Coordinates of C-alpha atoms and ligand atoms in Angstrom, one line a residue:
X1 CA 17.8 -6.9 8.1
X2 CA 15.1 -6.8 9.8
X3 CA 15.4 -5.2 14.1
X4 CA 14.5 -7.3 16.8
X5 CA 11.7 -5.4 17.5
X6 CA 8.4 -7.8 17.4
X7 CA 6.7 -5.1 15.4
X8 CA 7.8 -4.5 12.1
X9 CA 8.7 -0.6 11.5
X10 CA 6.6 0.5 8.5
X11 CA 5.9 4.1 6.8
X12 CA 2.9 4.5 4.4
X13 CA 3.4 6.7 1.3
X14 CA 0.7 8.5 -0.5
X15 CA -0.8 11.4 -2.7
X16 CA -4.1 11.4 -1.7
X17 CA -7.1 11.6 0.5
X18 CA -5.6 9.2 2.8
X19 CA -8.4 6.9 3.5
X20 CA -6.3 3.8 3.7
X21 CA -3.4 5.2 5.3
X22 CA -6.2 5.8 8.0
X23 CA -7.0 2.5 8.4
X24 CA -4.0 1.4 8.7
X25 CA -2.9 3.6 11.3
X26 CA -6.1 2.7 13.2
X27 CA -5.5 -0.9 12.9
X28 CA -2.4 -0.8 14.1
X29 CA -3.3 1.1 16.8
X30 CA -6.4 -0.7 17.9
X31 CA -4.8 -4.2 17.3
X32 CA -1.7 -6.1 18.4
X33 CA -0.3 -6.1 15.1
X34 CA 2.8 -6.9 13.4
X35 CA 3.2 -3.4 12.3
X36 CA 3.6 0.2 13.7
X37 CA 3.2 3.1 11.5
X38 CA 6.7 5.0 12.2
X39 CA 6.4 7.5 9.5
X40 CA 4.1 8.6 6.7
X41 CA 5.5 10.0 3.2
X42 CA 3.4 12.4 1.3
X43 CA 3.8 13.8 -2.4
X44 CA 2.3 16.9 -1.5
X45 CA 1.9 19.5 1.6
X46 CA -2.0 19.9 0.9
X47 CA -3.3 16.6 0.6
X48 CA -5.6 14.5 3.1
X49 CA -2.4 11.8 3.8
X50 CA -0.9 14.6 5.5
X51 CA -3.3 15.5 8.2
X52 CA -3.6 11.5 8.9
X53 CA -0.4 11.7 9.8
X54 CA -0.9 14.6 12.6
X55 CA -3.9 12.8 13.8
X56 CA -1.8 9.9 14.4
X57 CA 0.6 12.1 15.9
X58 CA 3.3 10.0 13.0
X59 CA 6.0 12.3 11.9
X60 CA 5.5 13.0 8.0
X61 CA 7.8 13.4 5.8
X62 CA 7.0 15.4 2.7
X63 CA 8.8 14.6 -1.2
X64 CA 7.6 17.0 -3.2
X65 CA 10.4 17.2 -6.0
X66 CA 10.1 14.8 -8.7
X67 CA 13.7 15.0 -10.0
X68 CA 14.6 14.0 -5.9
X69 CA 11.5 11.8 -5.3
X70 CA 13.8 8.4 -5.2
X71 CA 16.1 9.7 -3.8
X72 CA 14.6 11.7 -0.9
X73 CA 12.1 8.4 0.0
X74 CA 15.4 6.6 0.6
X75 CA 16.6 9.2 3.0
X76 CA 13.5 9.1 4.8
X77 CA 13.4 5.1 4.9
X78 CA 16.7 5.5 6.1
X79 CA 16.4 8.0 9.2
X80 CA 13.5 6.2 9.8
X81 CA 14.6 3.1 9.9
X82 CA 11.6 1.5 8.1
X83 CA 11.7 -2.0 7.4
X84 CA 8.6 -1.9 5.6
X85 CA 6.5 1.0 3.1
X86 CA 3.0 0.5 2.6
X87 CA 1.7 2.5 -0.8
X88 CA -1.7 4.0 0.1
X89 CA -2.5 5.5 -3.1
X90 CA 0.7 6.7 -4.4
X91 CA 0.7 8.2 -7.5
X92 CA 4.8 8.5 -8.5
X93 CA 6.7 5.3 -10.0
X94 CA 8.7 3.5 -7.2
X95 CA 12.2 3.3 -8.5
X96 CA 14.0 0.1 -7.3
X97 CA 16.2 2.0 -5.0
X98 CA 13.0 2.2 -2.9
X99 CA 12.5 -0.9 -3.1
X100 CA 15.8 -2.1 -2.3
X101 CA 15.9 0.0 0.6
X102 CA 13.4 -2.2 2.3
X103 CA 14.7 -5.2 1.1
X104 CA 11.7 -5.4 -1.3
X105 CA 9.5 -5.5 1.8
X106 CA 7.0 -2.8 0.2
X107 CA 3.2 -3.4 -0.4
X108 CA 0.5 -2.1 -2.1
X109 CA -3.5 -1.9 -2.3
X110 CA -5.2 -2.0 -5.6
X111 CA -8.8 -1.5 -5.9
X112 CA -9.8 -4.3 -8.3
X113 CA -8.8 -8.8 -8.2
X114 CA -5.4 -8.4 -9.6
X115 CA -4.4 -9.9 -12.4
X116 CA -7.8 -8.2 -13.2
X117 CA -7.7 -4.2 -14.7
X118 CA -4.1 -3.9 -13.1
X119 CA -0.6 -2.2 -15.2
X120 CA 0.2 0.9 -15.8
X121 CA -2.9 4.0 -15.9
X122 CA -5.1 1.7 -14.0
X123 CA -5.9 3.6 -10.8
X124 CA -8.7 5.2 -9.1
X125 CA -11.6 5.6 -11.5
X126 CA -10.2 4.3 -14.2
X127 CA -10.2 1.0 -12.7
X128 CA -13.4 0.9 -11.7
X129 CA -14.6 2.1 -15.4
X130 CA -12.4 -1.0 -16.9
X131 CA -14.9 -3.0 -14.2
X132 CA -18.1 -1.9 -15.5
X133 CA -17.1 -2.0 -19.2
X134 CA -15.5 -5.4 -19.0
X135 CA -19.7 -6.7 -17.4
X136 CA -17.8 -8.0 -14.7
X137 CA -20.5 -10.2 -12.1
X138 CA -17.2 -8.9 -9.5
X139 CA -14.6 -6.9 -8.4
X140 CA -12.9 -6.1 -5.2
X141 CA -9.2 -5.4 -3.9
X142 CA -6.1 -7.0 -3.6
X143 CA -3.0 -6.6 -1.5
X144 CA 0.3 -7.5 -3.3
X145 CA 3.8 -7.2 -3.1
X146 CA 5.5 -4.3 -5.7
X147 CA 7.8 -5.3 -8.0
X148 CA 9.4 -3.4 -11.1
X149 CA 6.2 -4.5 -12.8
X150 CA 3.2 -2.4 -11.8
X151 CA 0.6 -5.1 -10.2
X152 CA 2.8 -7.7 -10.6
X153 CA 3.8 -8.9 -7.5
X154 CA 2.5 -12.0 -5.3
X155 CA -0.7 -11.8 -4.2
X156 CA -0.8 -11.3 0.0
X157 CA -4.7 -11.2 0.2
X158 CA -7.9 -10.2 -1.9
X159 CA -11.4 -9.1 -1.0
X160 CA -14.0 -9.6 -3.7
X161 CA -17.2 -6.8 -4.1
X162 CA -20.3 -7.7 -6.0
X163 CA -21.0 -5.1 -8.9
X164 CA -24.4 -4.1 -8.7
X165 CA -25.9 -3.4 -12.0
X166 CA -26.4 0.4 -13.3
X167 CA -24.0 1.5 -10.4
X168 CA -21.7 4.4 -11.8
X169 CA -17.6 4.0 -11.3
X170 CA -17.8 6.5 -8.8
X171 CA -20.1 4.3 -6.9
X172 CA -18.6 1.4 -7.1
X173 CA -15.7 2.7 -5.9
X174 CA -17.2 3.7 -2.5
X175 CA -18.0 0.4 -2.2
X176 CA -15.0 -1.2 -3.1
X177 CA -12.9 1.5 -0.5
X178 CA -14.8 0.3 2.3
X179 CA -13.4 -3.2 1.2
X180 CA -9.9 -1.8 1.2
X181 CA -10.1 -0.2 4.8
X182 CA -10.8 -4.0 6.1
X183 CA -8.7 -5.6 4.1
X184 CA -5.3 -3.8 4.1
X185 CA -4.2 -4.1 8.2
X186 CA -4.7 -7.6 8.4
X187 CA -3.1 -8.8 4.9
X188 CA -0.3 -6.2 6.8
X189 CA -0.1 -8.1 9.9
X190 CA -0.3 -11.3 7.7
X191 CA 3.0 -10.8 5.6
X192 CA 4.7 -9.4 8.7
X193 CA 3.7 -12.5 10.3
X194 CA 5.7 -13.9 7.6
X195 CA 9.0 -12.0 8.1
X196 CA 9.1 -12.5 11.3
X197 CA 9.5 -16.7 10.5
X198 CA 12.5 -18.0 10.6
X199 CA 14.5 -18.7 6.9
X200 CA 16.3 -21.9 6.1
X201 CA 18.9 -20.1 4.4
X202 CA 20.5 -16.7 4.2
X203 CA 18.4 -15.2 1.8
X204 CA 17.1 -11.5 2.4
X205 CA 13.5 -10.7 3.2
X206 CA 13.1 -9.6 -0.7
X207 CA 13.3 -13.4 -1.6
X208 CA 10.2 -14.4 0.3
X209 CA 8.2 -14.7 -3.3
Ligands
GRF301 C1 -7.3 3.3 -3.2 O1 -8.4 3.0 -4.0 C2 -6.2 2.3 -3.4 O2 -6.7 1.0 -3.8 C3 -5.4 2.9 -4.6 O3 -5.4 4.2 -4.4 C4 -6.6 4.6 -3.7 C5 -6.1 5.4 -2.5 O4 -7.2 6.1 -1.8 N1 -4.1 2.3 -4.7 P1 -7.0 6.7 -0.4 O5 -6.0 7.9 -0.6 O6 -6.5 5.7 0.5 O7 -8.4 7.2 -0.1

């Protein structure tokens, strides 16, 4: 159930640099948008994610245990009360009591045009690799909704990026990050925009598909 606040509580969880997580805490911060970033979620203590956070001045939650990981994300959600989680390069499976703990309200970024080089082992570099290989004339990054299926779920917005011949992955990938850090806050603000309508029946925000 969502609160009556008119910004949707959100935490971003992470385990890595924390470009993304940046941008979405500046957008949030410089916009009126849909969102406020209550809480980040890191994997680890040493990680960029982390210091985002205490730039942010958001509390941050760390889940470094594996065996607990599920079950310690659901605690934080909880205390938190976080109606929404925003993956910002996580790199841990998210069981479906995460997911059910927003009421399936949980996004993610993924740097390539989904259905395009998504599934499981296509992250970071590895994507971008599959880009180049594949001759793609584009790429770019898309905004969906997580399901039990990795890059399955509906499509909330995409960006495309031109590949530029002889660029290396690791090029590329600049590129395509600078896409993300656009794209992400507003394709937030967008699906928030969407919670926050009015439903003809009783169903729960996890049937908005
Ligand atoms: C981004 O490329 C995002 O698309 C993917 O993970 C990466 C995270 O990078 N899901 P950062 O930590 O936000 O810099």
């Amino acid at each position: 159930m969502l609160s009556q606040s008119p910004r949707v509580r959100a935490a971003i969880i992470g385990s890595g640099s924390g470009t993304n997580a940046r941008a979405l805490c500046a957008y949030a911060a410089a916009n009126a948008s849909g969102y406020q970033v209550c809480l980040v979620i890191a994997t680890k203590h040493d990680i960029g994610i982390v210091d985002v956070a205490q730039q942010f001045g958001v509390p941050c939650v760390i889940c470094a245990d594996k065996a607990s990981f599920a079950e310690d994300v659901c605690a934080a959600i909880n205390n938190h009360n976080i109606e929404l989680l925003l993956l910002a390069g996580l790199l841990r499976h998210v069981a479906s009591s995460i997911v059910a703990a927003v009421n399936g309200n949980v996004l993610n970024i993924h740097p390539s045009l989904l259905p395009k080089h998504g599934g499981k082992g296509m992250y970071g570099l590895h994507v971008h690799q599959a880009v180049l290989d594949a001759g793609d004339a584009m790429t770019g990054a898309t905004v969906h909704l997580v399901t039990n299926e990795y890059d399955q779920g509906r499509v909330i917005a995409q960006a495309e990026v031109p590949v530029i011949q002889g660029e290396t992955a690791e090029q590329l990938q600049v590129r395509v990050k600078a896409v993300e850090h656009q794209l992400y806050g507003p394709a937030v603000d967008k699906f928030c925009g969407e919670l926050n309508q009015p439903r003809p029946s009783s169903k729960t925000p996890l049937e908005v598909a």
